[in-house]
Each structure stands twice: as C-alpha cells, then as structure tokens.
Short mmCIF file of N, CA and C in Angstrom, two decimals:
data_model
loop_
_atom_site.label_atom_id
_atom_site.label_comp_id
_atom_site.label_asym_id
_atom_site.label_seq_id
_atom_site.Cartn_x
_atom_site.Cartn_y
_atom_site.Cartn_z
N MET N 1251 6.78 1.45 34.34
CA MET N 1251 5.80 1.59 33.28
C MET N 1251 6.50 1.84 31.94
N LYS N 1252 6.04 1.15 30.89
CA LYS N 1252 6.65 1.29 29.58
C LYS N 1252 6.30 2.64 28.95
N LYS N 1253 7.30 3.27 28.36
CA LYS N 1253 7.09 4.51 27.63
C LYS N 1253 6.73 4.14 26.19
N ARG N 1254 5.63 4.71 25.69
CA ARG N 1254 5.15 4.43 24.35
C ARG N 1254 5.03 5.71 23.54
N CYS N 1255 4.87 5.55 22.26
CA CYS N 1255 4.57 6.69 21.39
C CYS N 1255 3.26 7.32 21.85
N ALA N 1256 3.22 8.64 21.83
CA ALA N 1256 2.08 9.38 22.39
C ALA N 1256 0.74 9.01 21.75
N TRP N 1257 0.73 8.60 20.48
CA TRP N 1257 -0.53 8.33 19.80
C TRP N 1257 -1.31 7.16 20.38
N CYS N 1258 -0.65 6.30 21.14
CA CYS N 1258 -1.39 5.15 21.68
C CYS N 1258 -1.53 5.20 23.20
N GLU N 1259 -0.95 6.20 23.84
CA GLU N 1259 -1.09 6.29 25.29
C GLU N 1259 -2.53 6.60 25.67
N ASN N 1260 -2.98 6.04 26.77
CA ASN N 1260 -4.34 6.25 27.27
C ASN N 1260 -5.41 5.85 26.25
N SER N 1261 -5.14 4.81 25.50
CA SER N 1261 -6.09 4.35 24.49
C SER N 1261 -6.62 2.98 24.88
N PHE N 1262 -7.52 2.45 24.04
CA PHE N 1262 -8.10 1.15 24.33
C PHE N 1262 -7.09 0.04 24.07
N GLU N 1263 -7.34 -1.11 24.66
CA GLU N 1263 -6.38 -2.20 24.70
C GLU N 1263 -5.89 -2.63 23.32
N ALA N 1264 -6.79 -2.77 22.35
CA ALA N 1264 -6.38 -3.23 21.02
C ALA N 1264 -5.43 -2.24 20.35
N TYR N 1265 -5.60 -0.97 20.63
CA TYR N 1265 -4.75 0.08 20.07
C TYR N 1265 -3.33 -0.04 20.64
N VAL N 1266 -3.24 -0.23 21.95
CA VAL N 1266 -1.94 -0.38 22.61
C VAL N 1266 -1.27 -1.67 22.14
N THR N 1267 -2.03 -2.74 22.03
CA THR N 1267 -1.49 -4.01 21.55
C THR N 1267 -0.97 -3.87 20.12
N TYR N 1268 -1.71 -3.15 19.28
CA TYR N 1268 -1.27 -2.91 17.91
C TYR N 1268 0.08 -2.18 17.92
N HIS N 1269 0.19 -1.15 18.73
CA HIS N 1269 1.45 -0.42 18.86
C HIS N 1269 2.58 -1.34 19.32
N ASP N 1270 2.31 -2.12 20.35
CA ASP N 1270 3.34 -2.94 20.99
C ASP N 1270 3.76 -4.15 20.16
N GLU N 1271 2.85 -4.70 19.37
CA GLU N 1271 3.13 -5.96 18.70
C GLU N 1271 3.22 -5.90 17.18
N GLU N 1272 2.67 -4.85 16.57
CA GLU N 1272 2.64 -4.83 15.11
C GLU N 1272 3.28 -3.59 14.47
N TRP N 1273 2.91 -2.40 14.94
CA TRP N 1273 3.32 -1.17 14.27
C TRP N 1273 4.84 -1.06 14.22
N GLY N 1274 5.37 -0.95 13.03
CA GLY N 1274 6.81 -0.81 12.87
C GLY N 1274 7.58 -2.12 12.81
N VAL N 1275 6.90 -3.25 12.95
CA VAL N 1275 7.57 -4.55 12.87
C VAL N 1275 7.62 -4.97 11.40
N PRO N 1276 8.80 -5.23 10.86
CA PRO N 1276 8.91 -5.59 9.45
C PRO N 1276 8.06 -6.80 9.07
N VAL N 1277 7.24 -6.62 8.03
CA VAL N 1277 6.35 -7.65 7.51
C VAL N 1277 6.96 -8.23 6.24
N HIS N 1278 6.94 -9.56 6.15
CA HIS N 1278 7.42 -10.24 4.94
C HIS N 1278 6.44 -11.31 4.49
N ASP N 1279 5.22 -11.25 4.96
CA ASP N 1279 4.16 -12.21 4.63
C ASP N 1279 3.17 -11.49 3.71
N ASP N 1280 2.98 -12.03 2.51
CA ASP N 1280 2.11 -11.35 1.54
C ASP N 1280 0.67 -11.19 2.02
N ARG N 1281 0.16 -12.15 2.79
CA ARG N 1281 -1.21 -12.01 3.28
C ARG N 1281 -1.29 -10.81 4.22
N VAL N 1282 -0.31 -10.62 5.06
CA VAL N 1282 -0.30 -9.49 5.98
C VAL N 1282 -0.12 -8.18 5.21
N HIS N 1283 0.70 -8.20 4.18
CA HIS N 1283 0.83 -7.01 3.33
C HIS N 1283 -0.53 -6.64 2.74
N PHE N 1284 -1.25 -7.64 2.24
CA PHE N 1284 -2.56 -7.36 1.64
C PHE N 1284 -3.52 -6.82 2.70
N GLU N 1285 -3.49 -7.39 3.89
CA GLU N 1285 -4.36 -6.92 4.98
C GLU N 1285 -4.11 -5.43 5.26
N PHE N 1286 -2.85 -5.05 5.43
CA PHE N 1286 -2.58 -3.66 5.75
C PHE N 1286 -2.83 -2.73 4.57
N LEU N 1287 -2.62 -3.20 3.37
CA LEU N 1287 -2.94 -2.39 2.20
C LEU N 1287 -4.43 -2.06 2.20
N ILE N 1288 -5.25 -3.03 2.50
CA ILE N 1288 -6.70 -2.83 2.52
C ILE N 1288 -7.12 -1.99 3.73
N LEU N 1289 -6.61 -2.31 4.90
CA LEU N 1289 -7.00 -1.57 6.10
C LEU N 1289 -6.56 -0.11 6.04
N GLU N 1290 -5.36 0.15 5.55
CA GLU N 1290 -4.90 1.54 5.45
C GLU N 1290 -5.76 2.31 4.44
N GLY N 1291 -6.14 1.68 3.35
CA GLY N 1291 -7.03 2.32 2.38
C GLY N 1291 -8.41 2.58 2.96
N ALA N 1292 -8.89 1.64 3.77
CA ALA N 1292 -10.20 1.80 4.41
C ALA N 1292 -10.18 2.96 5.40
N GLN N 1293 -9.00 3.24 5.96
CA GLN N 1293 -8.88 4.30 6.95
C GLN N 1293 -9.06 5.69 6.34
N ALA N 1294 -8.84 5.84 5.05
CA ALA N 1294 -8.88 7.16 4.41
C ALA N 1294 -10.09 7.97 4.90
N GLY N 1295 -9.81 9.10 5.53
CA GLY N 1295 -10.86 9.96 6.05
C GLY N 1295 -11.38 9.57 7.42
N LEU N 1296 -10.84 8.50 7.98
CA LEU N 1296 -11.30 7.99 9.28
C LEU N 1296 -10.11 7.84 10.22
N SER N 1297 -10.38 7.44 11.45
CA SER N 1297 -9.30 7.22 12.42
C SER N 1297 -8.87 5.76 12.38
N TRP N 1298 -7.60 5.51 12.74
CA TRP N 1298 -7.10 4.15 12.79
C TRP N 1298 -7.83 3.36 13.86
N SER N 1299 -8.25 4.02 14.94
CA SER N 1299 -8.99 3.30 15.98
C SER N 1299 -10.30 2.73 15.43
N THR N 1300 -10.95 3.47 14.55
CA THR N 1300 -12.19 2.98 13.92
C THR N 1300 -11.91 1.70 13.13
N ILE N 1301 -10.81 1.70 12.39
CA ILE N 1301 -10.46 0.53 11.58
C ILE N 1301 -10.07 -0.65 12.46
N LEU N 1302 -9.28 -0.39 13.50
CA LEU N 1302 -8.90 -1.49 14.40
C LEU N 1302 -10.12 -2.16 15.01
N LYS N 1303 -11.12 -1.37 15.37
CA LYS N 1303 -12.34 -1.92 15.96
C LYS N 1303 -13.11 -2.78 14.96
N LYS N 1304 -12.89 -2.54 13.68
CA LYS N 1304 -13.59 -3.30 12.63
C LYS N 1304 -12.70 -4.37 11.97
N ARG N 1305 -11.51 -4.53 12.47
CA ARG N 1305 -10.54 -5.44 11.84
C ARG N 1305 -11.07 -6.86 11.72
N ASP N 1306 -11.68 -7.38 12.77
CA ASP N 1306 -12.23 -8.74 12.70
C ASP N 1306 -13.33 -8.83 11.65
N GLY N 1307 -14.14 -7.79 11.54
CA GLY N 1307 -15.17 -7.74 10.51
C GLY N 1307 -14.57 -7.78 9.11
N TYR N 1308 -13.47 -7.06 8.93
CA TYR N 1308 -12.76 -7.09 7.65
C TYR N 1308 -12.20 -8.47 7.35
N ARG N 1309 -11.65 -9.10 8.37
CA ARG N 1309 -11.09 -10.44 8.16
C ARG N 1309 -12.17 -11.42 7.70
N LYS N 1310 -13.33 -11.31 8.30
CA LYS N 1310 -14.44 -12.19 7.92
C LYS N 1310 -14.97 -11.83 6.53
N ALA N 1311 -15.17 -10.55 6.29
CA ALA N 1311 -15.75 -10.11 5.02
C ALA N 1311 -14.83 -10.38 3.83
N PHE N 1312 -13.52 -10.32 4.08
CA PHE N 1312 -12.57 -10.45 2.98
C PHE N 1312 -11.68 -11.68 3.10
N ALA N 1313 -12.30 -12.81 3.48
CA ALA N 1313 -11.66 -14.13 3.43
C ALA N 1313 -10.30 -14.14 4.11
N ASN N 1314 -10.22 -13.54 5.30
CA ASN N 1314 -8.97 -13.44 6.04
C ASN N 1314 -7.85 -12.85 5.17
N PHE N 1315 -8.27 -11.92 4.31
CA PHE N 1315 -7.35 -11.20 3.43
C PHE N 1315 -6.58 -12.12 2.48
N ASP N 1316 -7.29 -13.09 1.93
CA ASP N 1316 -6.70 -13.95 0.89
C ASP N 1316 -6.98 -13.27 -0.45
N PRO N 1317 -5.97 -12.69 -1.09
CA PRO N 1317 -6.22 -11.95 -2.33
C PRO N 1317 -6.76 -12.82 -3.46
N LYS N 1318 -6.43 -14.11 -3.48
CA LYS N 1318 -6.94 -14.99 -4.53
C LYS N 1318 -8.45 -15.12 -4.46
N ILE N 1319 -8.97 -15.20 -3.24
CA ILE N 1319 -10.42 -15.31 -3.07
C ILE N 1319 -11.09 -13.97 -3.33
N VAL N 1320 -10.54 -12.90 -2.74
CA VAL N 1320 -11.14 -11.57 -2.86
C VAL N 1320 -11.15 -11.10 -4.31
N ALA N 1321 -10.13 -11.45 -5.08
CA ALA N 1321 -10.05 -11.04 -6.49
C ALA N 1321 -11.21 -11.57 -7.31
N GLU N 1322 -11.82 -12.65 -6.83
CA GLU N 1322 -12.93 -13.28 -7.55
C GLU N 1322 -14.31 -12.86 -7.03
N TYR N 1323 -14.36 -11.95 -6.08
CA TYR N 1323 -15.66 -11.55 -5.54
C TYR N 1323 -16.55 -10.99 -6.64
N PRO N 1324 -17.76 -11.55 -6.78
CA PRO N 1324 -18.70 -11.02 -7.77
C PRO N 1324 -19.36 -9.73 -7.24
N GLN N 1325 -19.94 -8.98 -8.14
CA GLN N 1325 -20.61 -7.73 -7.76
C GLN N 1325 -21.72 -7.99 -6.73
N SER N 1326 -22.37 -9.15 -6.82
CA SER N 1326 -23.43 -9.46 -5.86
C SER N 1326 -22.89 -9.52 -4.43
N LEU N 1327 -21.67 -10.02 -4.26
CA LEU N 1327 -21.07 -10.08 -2.93
C LEU N 1327 -20.66 -8.68 -2.48
N VAL N 1328 -20.17 -7.87 -3.39
CA VAL N 1328 -19.86 -6.47 -3.06
C VAL N 1328 -21.12 -5.79 -2.53
N GLU N 1329 -22.25 -6.02 -3.16
CA GLU N 1329 -23.52 -5.42 -2.73
C GLU N 1329 -23.89 -5.90 -1.32
N GLU N 1330 -23.68 -7.18 -1.04
CA GLU N 1330 -23.94 -7.72 0.30
C GLU N 1330 -23.04 -7.05 1.33
N LEU N 1331 -21.76 -6.89 0.99
CA LEU N 1331 -20.81 -6.29 1.93
C LEU N 1331 -21.16 -4.84 2.25
N LEU N 1332 -21.82 -4.16 1.32
CA LEU N 1332 -22.21 -2.78 1.56
C LEU N 1332 -23.30 -2.67 2.62
N LEU N 1333 -23.86 -3.80 3.02
CA LEU N 1333 -24.88 -3.85 4.08
C LEU N 1333 -24.29 -4.35 5.40
N ASP N 1334 -23.00 -4.68 5.41
CA ASP N 1334 -22.37 -5.29 6.56
C ASP N 1334 -21.82 -4.21 7.51
N PRO N 1335 -22.41 -4.05 8.68
CA PRO N 1335 -21.96 -3.00 9.61
C PRO N 1335 -20.60 -3.28 10.27
N SER N 1336 -20.05 -4.48 10.04
CA SER N 1336 -18.76 -4.80 10.66
C SER N 1336 -17.57 -4.26 9.85
N ILE N 1337 -17.85 -3.63 8.69
CA ILE N 1337 -16.80 -2.99 7.89
C ILE N 1337 -17.27 -1.57 7.55
N ILE N 1338 -16.38 -0.80 6.94
CA ILE N 1338 -16.75 0.52 6.45
C ILE N 1338 -17.53 0.32 5.17
N ARG N 1339 -18.78 0.75 5.16
CA ARG N 1339 -19.67 0.48 4.03
C ARG N 1339 -19.60 1.61 3.00
N ASN N 1340 -18.46 1.72 2.40
CA ASN N 1340 -18.22 2.72 1.37
C ASN N 1340 -18.02 1.96 0.06
N ARG N 1341 -18.87 2.23 -0.91
CA ARG N 1341 -18.85 1.49 -2.18
C ARG N 1341 -17.46 1.53 -2.83
N LEU N 1342 -16.87 2.71 -2.91
CA LEU N 1342 -15.57 2.82 -3.58
C LEU N 1342 -14.49 2.02 -2.85
N LYS N 1343 -14.55 2.00 -1.52
CA LYS N 1343 -13.55 1.26 -0.74
C LYS N 1343 -13.75 -0.25 -0.88
N VAL N 1344 -15.00 -0.70 -0.87
CA VAL N 1344 -15.25 -2.14 -1.00
C VAL N 1344 -14.89 -2.60 -2.41
N GLN N 1345 -15.31 -1.85 -3.43
CA GLN N 1345 -14.95 -2.21 -4.80
C GLN N 1345 -13.43 -2.11 -4.99
N GLY N 1346 -12.82 -1.12 -4.36
CA GLY N 1346 -11.37 -0.96 -4.43
C GLY N 1346 -10.63 -2.14 -3.84
N THR N 1347 -11.21 -2.77 -2.83
CA THR N 1347 -10.58 -3.95 -2.22
C THR N 1347 -10.51 -5.09 -3.23
N VAL N 1348 -11.57 -5.28 -3.99
CA VAL N 1348 -11.59 -6.34 -5.00
C VAL N 1348 -10.58 -6.01 -6.10
N ILE N 1349 -10.57 -4.77 -6.55
CA ILE N 1349 -9.61 -4.35 -7.58
C ILE N 1349 -8.18 -4.52 -7.06
N ASN N 1350 -7.95 -4.09 -5.83
CA ASN N 1350 -6.60 -4.21 -5.26
C ASN N 1350 -6.16 -5.66 -5.14
N ALA N 1351 -7.09 -6.55 -4.85
CA ALA N 1351 -6.74 -7.98 -4.79
C ALA N 1351 -6.26 -8.45 -6.16
N GLN N 1352 -6.95 -8.02 -7.21
CA GLN N 1352 -6.57 -8.41 -8.57
C GLN N 1352 -5.19 -7.85 -8.92
N LYS N 1353 -4.96 -6.60 -8.58
CA LYS N 1353 -3.67 -5.95 -8.87
C LYS N 1353 -2.55 -6.55 -8.01
N PHE N 1354 -2.88 -6.90 -6.78
CA PHE N 1354 -1.93 -7.55 -5.87
C PHE N 1354 -1.43 -8.85 -6.48
N LEU N 1355 -2.34 -9.65 -7.03
CA LEU N 1355 -1.97 -10.92 -7.66
C LEU N 1355 -1.08 -10.68 -8.87
N ALA N 1356 -1.35 -9.60 -9.62
CA ALA N 1356 -0.52 -9.27 -10.78
C ALA N 1356 0.91 -8.92 -10.34
N VAL N 1357 1.03 -8.19 -9.24
CA VAL N 1357 2.36 -7.85 -8.71
C VAL N 1357 3.08 -9.12 -8.25
N GLN N 1358 2.36 -10.00 -7.57
CA GLN N 1358 2.97 -11.27 -7.15
C GLN N 1358 3.49 -12.04 -8.36
N GLN N 1359 2.69 -12.06 -9.42
CA GLN N 1359 3.07 -12.78 -10.64
C GLN N 1359 4.33 -12.17 -11.25
N GLU N 1360 4.39 -10.85 -11.29
CA GLU N 1360 5.52 -10.16 -11.91
C GLU N 1360 6.81 -10.25 -11.09
N PHE N 1361 6.70 -10.13 -9.76
CA PHE N 1361 7.89 -10.03 -8.91
C PHE N 1361 8.18 -11.29 -8.09
N GLY N 1362 7.27 -12.26 -8.12
CA GLY N 1362 7.45 -13.46 -7.31
C GLY N 1362 6.76 -13.36 -5.97
N SER N 1363 6.68 -12.14 -5.43
CA SER N 1363 5.92 -11.87 -4.20
C SER N 1363 5.67 -10.36 -4.12
N PHE N 1364 4.61 -10.01 -3.43
CA PHE N 1364 4.36 -8.59 -3.18
C PHE N 1364 5.44 -8.05 -2.26
N ASP N 1365 5.89 -8.87 -1.34
CA ASP N 1365 6.93 -8.49 -0.39
C ASP N 1365 8.18 -8.01 -1.11
N LYS N 1366 8.64 -8.76 -2.08
CA LYS N 1366 9.85 -8.40 -2.83
C LYS N 1366 9.65 -7.05 -3.52
N TYR N 1367 8.48 -6.86 -4.11
CA TYR N 1367 8.16 -5.61 -4.80
C TYR N 1367 8.16 -4.43 -3.83
N ILE N 1368 7.41 -4.54 -2.74
CA ILE N 1368 7.18 -3.39 -1.85
C ILE N 1368 8.45 -3.00 -1.10
N TRP N 1369 9.25 -3.97 -0.71
CA TRP N 1369 10.49 -3.67 0.01
C TRP N 1369 11.53 -3.02 -0.89
N SER N 1370 11.37 -3.14 -2.20
CA SER N 1370 12.33 -2.51 -3.11
C SER N 1370 12.30 -0.99 -3.00
N PHE N 1371 11.20 -0.43 -2.52
CA PHE N 1371 11.08 1.03 -2.38
C PHE N 1371 11.93 1.58 -1.24
N VAL N 1372 12.37 0.71 -0.34
CA VAL N 1372 13.24 1.14 0.78
C VAL N 1372 14.58 0.40 0.77
N GLY N 1373 14.93 -0.14 -0.39
CA GLY N 1373 16.23 -0.81 -0.50
C GLY N 1373 16.32 -2.11 0.26
N GLY N 1374 15.17 -2.70 0.59
CA GLY N 1374 15.16 -4.01 1.24
C GLY N 1374 15.34 -4.00 2.75
N LYS N 1375 15.49 -2.83 3.36
CA LYS N 1375 15.63 -2.79 4.82
C LYS N 1375 14.88 -1.57 5.36
N PRO N 1376 14.43 -1.67 6.61
CA PRO N 1376 13.63 -0.59 7.19
C PRO N 1376 14.41 0.73 7.28
N ILE N 1377 13.69 1.80 7.06
CA ILE N 1377 14.21 3.13 7.33
C ILE N 1377 13.97 3.38 8.82
N VAL N 1378 15.04 3.64 9.56
CA VAL N 1378 14.92 3.86 11.01
C VAL N 1378 15.12 5.35 11.28
N ASN N 1379 14.04 6.00 11.65
CA ASN N 1379 14.10 7.43 11.97
C ASN N 1379 14.46 7.63 13.43
N GLN N 1380 14.76 8.86 13.78
CA GLN N 1380 15.15 9.17 15.17
C GLN N 1380 14.33 10.37 15.66
N TRP N 1381 13.02 10.19 15.71
CA TRP N 1381 12.14 11.27 16.13
C TRP N 1381 12.12 11.38 17.65
N LYS N 1382 12.14 12.60 18.14
CA LYS N 1382 12.00 12.84 19.58
C LYS N 1382 10.54 13.03 19.95
N ASP N 1383 9.73 13.47 18.98
CA ASP N 1383 8.33 13.76 19.23
C ASP N 1383 7.52 13.38 17.99
N MET N 1384 6.32 12.89 18.19
CA MET N 1384 5.48 12.47 17.06
C MET N 1384 5.19 13.62 16.10
N SER N 1385 5.29 14.85 16.57
CA SER N 1385 5.05 16.01 15.69
C SER N 1385 6.11 16.11 14.59
N GLU N 1386 7.22 15.44 14.76
CA GLU N 1386 8.29 15.45 13.75
C GLU N 1386 8.03 14.48 12.60
N VAL N 1387 7.13 13.52 12.82
CA VAL N 1387 6.89 12.46 11.83
C VAL N 1387 6.16 13.04 10.62
N PRO N 1388 6.70 12.83 9.42
CA PRO N 1388 6.05 13.36 8.22
C PRO N 1388 4.81 12.57 7.83
N ALA N 1389 3.97 13.17 7.01
CA ALA N 1389 2.80 12.48 6.48
C ALA N 1389 3.16 11.69 5.23
N THR N 1390 4.19 12.16 4.52
CA THR N 1390 4.65 11.49 3.30
C THR N 1390 6.16 11.64 3.22
N THR N 1391 6.76 10.81 2.38
CA THR N 1391 8.20 10.89 2.11
C THR N 1391 8.43 10.64 0.63
N ALA N 1392 9.64 10.81 0.18
CA ALA N 1392 9.96 10.49 -1.22
C ALA N 1392 9.65 9.03 -1.52
N GLU N 1393 9.89 8.15 -0.55
CA GLU N 1393 9.62 6.72 -0.75
C GLU N 1393 8.12 6.45 -0.87
N SER N 1394 7.32 7.07 -0.01
CA SER N 1394 5.87 6.85 -0.10
C SER N 1394 5.32 7.48 -1.38
N ASP N 1395 5.90 8.59 -1.81
CA ASP N 1395 5.50 9.21 -3.08
C ASP N 1395 5.75 8.25 -4.25
N ALA N 1396 6.96 7.67 -4.28
CA ALA N 1396 7.32 6.75 -5.36
C ALA N 1396 6.44 5.49 -5.33
N MET N 1397 6.21 4.96 -4.13
CA MET N 1397 5.37 3.78 -3.96
C MET N 1397 3.96 4.07 -4.46
N SER N 1398 3.40 5.18 -4.03
CA SER N 1398 2.06 5.58 -4.42
C SER N 1398 1.95 5.72 -5.94
N LYS N 1399 2.90 6.40 -6.52
CA LYS N 1399 2.89 6.63 -7.97
C LYS N 1399 2.91 5.31 -8.73
N ASP N 1400 3.76 4.39 -8.29
CA ASP N 1400 3.87 3.11 -8.99
C ASP N 1400 2.61 2.26 -8.80
N LEU N 1401 2.08 2.24 -7.59
CA LEU N 1401 0.85 1.47 -7.34
C LEU N 1401 -0.31 2.03 -8.16
N LYS N 1402 -0.43 3.34 -8.22
CA LYS N 1402 -1.51 3.96 -9.02
C LYS N 1402 -1.36 3.59 -10.49
N LYS N 1403 -0.11 3.63 -10.98
CA LYS N 1403 0.15 3.27 -12.37
C LYS N 1403 -0.28 1.83 -12.65
N ARG N 1404 -0.18 0.98 -11.64
CA ARG N 1404 -0.57 -0.42 -11.78
C ARG N 1404 -2.07 -0.64 -11.60
N GLY N 1405 -2.81 0.44 -11.26
CA GLY N 1405 -4.26 0.34 -11.14
C GLY N 1405 -4.80 0.15 -9.73
N PHE N 1406 -3.95 0.22 -8.71
CA PHE N 1406 -4.41 0.09 -7.33
C PHE N 1406 -5.25 1.30 -6.94
N LYS N 1407 -6.16 1.11 -6.01
CA LYS N 1407 -7.04 2.16 -5.50
C LYS N 1407 -6.68 2.46 -4.04
N PHE N 1408 -6.95 3.69 -3.61
CA PHE N 1408 -6.71 4.13 -2.23
C PHE N 1408 -5.25 3.89 -1.82
N VAL N 1409 -4.35 4.39 -2.65
CA VAL N 1409 -2.91 4.23 -2.40
C VAL N 1409 -2.19 5.57 -2.55
N GLY N 1410 -2.81 6.65 -2.08
CA GLY N 1410 -2.14 7.95 -2.09
C GLY N 1410 -0.92 7.91 -1.20
N SER N 1411 -0.07 8.91 -1.33
CA SER N 1411 1.20 8.92 -0.61
C SER N 1411 1.01 8.89 0.91
N THR N 1412 0.03 9.61 1.43
CA THR N 1412 -0.21 9.60 2.88
C THR N 1412 -0.64 8.21 3.35
N ILE N 1413 -1.52 7.58 2.59
CA ILE N 1413 -1.96 6.22 2.92
C ILE N 1413 -0.77 5.26 2.86
N MET N 1414 0.06 5.43 1.86
CA MET N 1414 1.20 4.52 1.72
C MET N 1414 2.25 4.75 2.80
N TYR N 1415 2.37 5.99 3.28
CA TYR N 1415 3.31 6.19 4.38
C TYR N 1415 2.79 5.50 5.64
N ALA N 1416 1.50 5.59 5.89
CA ALA N 1416 0.91 4.88 7.03
C ALA N 1416 1.10 3.37 6.87
N TYR N 1417 0.97 2.89 5.64
CA TYR N 1417 1.21 1.48 5.35
C TYR N 1417 2.66 1.11 5.65
N MET N 1418 3.59 1.98 5.23
CA MET N 1418 5.01 1.73 5.50
C MET N 1418 5.28 1.65 7.00
N GLN N 1419 4.63 2.49 7.78
CA GLN N 1419 4.77 2.44 9.23
C GLN N 1419 4.20 1.14 9.78
N ALA N 1420 3.00 0.78 9.32
CA ALA N 1420 2.34 -0.42 9.82
C ALA N 1420 3.14 -1.68 9.52
N CYS N 1421 3.76 -1.73 8.34
CA CYS N 1421 4.46 -2.94 7.90
C CYS N 1421 5.96 -2.89 8.16
N GLY N 1422 6.41 -1.89 8.90
CA GLY N 1422 7.80 -1.85 9.32
C GLY N 1422 8.79 -1.47 8.24
N LEU N 1423 8.33 -0.95 7.12
CA LEU N 1423 9.26 -0.45 6.11
C LEU N 1423 9.94 0.81 6.63
N VAL N 1424 9.29 1.44 7.60
CA VAL N 1424 9.85 2.58 8.29
C VAL N 1424 9.58 2.40 9.78
N ASN N 1425 10.55 2.76 10.60
CA ASN N 1425 10.37 2.71 12.05
C ASN N 1425 10.21 4.15 12.53
N ASP N 1426 8.99 4.51 12.89
CA ASP N 1426 8.70 5.86 13.37
C ASP N 1426 8.38 5.90 14.86
N HIS N 1427 8.76 4.85 15.59
CA HIS N 1427 8.64 4.94 17.04
C HIS N 1427 9.57 6.06 17.51
N VAL N 1428 9.09 6.90 18.42
CA VAL N 1428 9.95 7.95 18.96
C VAL N 1428 11.08 7.29 19.76
N ILE N 1429 12.19 8.01 19.88
CA ILE N 1429 13.39 7.38 20.45
C ILE N 1429 13.25 6.96 21.91
N ASP N 1430 12.30 7.55 22.64
CA ASP N 1430 12.14 7.11 24.03
C ASP N 1430 11.04 6.07 24.21
N CYS N 1431 10.46 5.62 23.10
CA CYS N 1431 9.47 4.53 23.14
C CYS N 1431 10.21 3.21 23.35
N PHE N 1432 9.64 2.33 24.14
CA PHE N 1432 10.30 1.06 24.40
C PHE N 1432 10.46 0.21 23.14
N LYS N 1433 9.68 0.51 22.08
CA LYS N 1433 9.76 -0.25 20.83
C LYS N 1433 10.84 0.28 19.89
N TYR N 1434 11.40 1.43 20.19
CA TYR N 1434 12.43 1.99 19.32
C TYR N 1434 13.73 1.23 19.50
N LYS N 1435 14.32 0.85 18.40
CA LYS N 1435 15.63 0.19 18.43
C LYS N 1435 16.48 0.85 17.36
N ALA N 1436 17.52 1.56 17.76
CA ALA N 1436 18.39 2.25 16.78
C ALA N 1436 19.26 1.26 16.06
#
C-alpha cells in the first residue's frame, strides 16, 4: 500500500487523485496557473475538498479557465454565476475572478508568460522541503509573502500569503510532500 501525506488518507477518490497526480507537480502552463490561482482564492474560508468537488463547475463557469475570455465577462454574466450552485456563489470571489483574469493578462503582457513571472519568486526551481509530519508545514513563507505583496500591488484579489502558499504547493513551486510519502523525491 502506498504511503501518502496524512491530509489525503481515507478521503474521497478525487482528493487522493489530486494528491497523487497534481499536488506538488511543477506547473508551467499558464492556463493551469490561472486555474489554481482562481481555485485557491475560492477556497478562502472553505476546505479544499469543497473546491475539488466544484472544480468541474468552475471549469464550465469560467471558460475552462481561459483568462482572455474571463477577463471580458460582463456584469450580467457575473450576476448569472452568482445563481450557479456548481461554484461558490460569493460575489467578491466571482468578481475577483474576472479582475484576476484581467490582471493575469497584464502580467503575461509584461513578462511574456505568467509562468515566468511566478517562478521568479522561487528562483525558477521548486523548493523541496523535508518534512517528517504535516504539522511541520508552514502556512506562509517569505516567498509566499513576497508573491502576495506583489500580486496585491498589481491589483489581484484573494492572493493573501496563506492562499499563495497553498497555490505554491498546488503548482509545485514548493514540494511539501512528507518524506515518507511515495510522491516525495529529494
């Protein structure tokens, strides 16, 4: 039997699959970066399992996370989305998604890709930690603080340091698999 990080043991299939196939795997695709930026922001105040269960709803509601399309969403569509039970119906989060799409495009324009910009916060390669227990994993780091500060300065919403650290974990900018997890690679 595979040893996994404690947070996904005895959980539902999509949660385990997320752990096994996505969490901590370095992302270099801007669409995937945008997806996790939005999903991590949507998680604020909620559990990741809640967001995973609504992921398909988010993909449908937000044009499979195409920032060019989402950036153009009119207020009338935002109002429609606030009635959609397949996503988190929080006005600030839905409006923040549209704003973040616009800001995401601005970062792409400035840096050539969001990927190039975001990886600069970790020197272009993943930070590989050596945790023995999930209780050792921090909620924020100097890198997530810097990332959060810069994103906020650029006008992004729902990008606090804790959210950005979770984003870093999801997109593989940091490897926080515990050392006895089968996904950990030193």
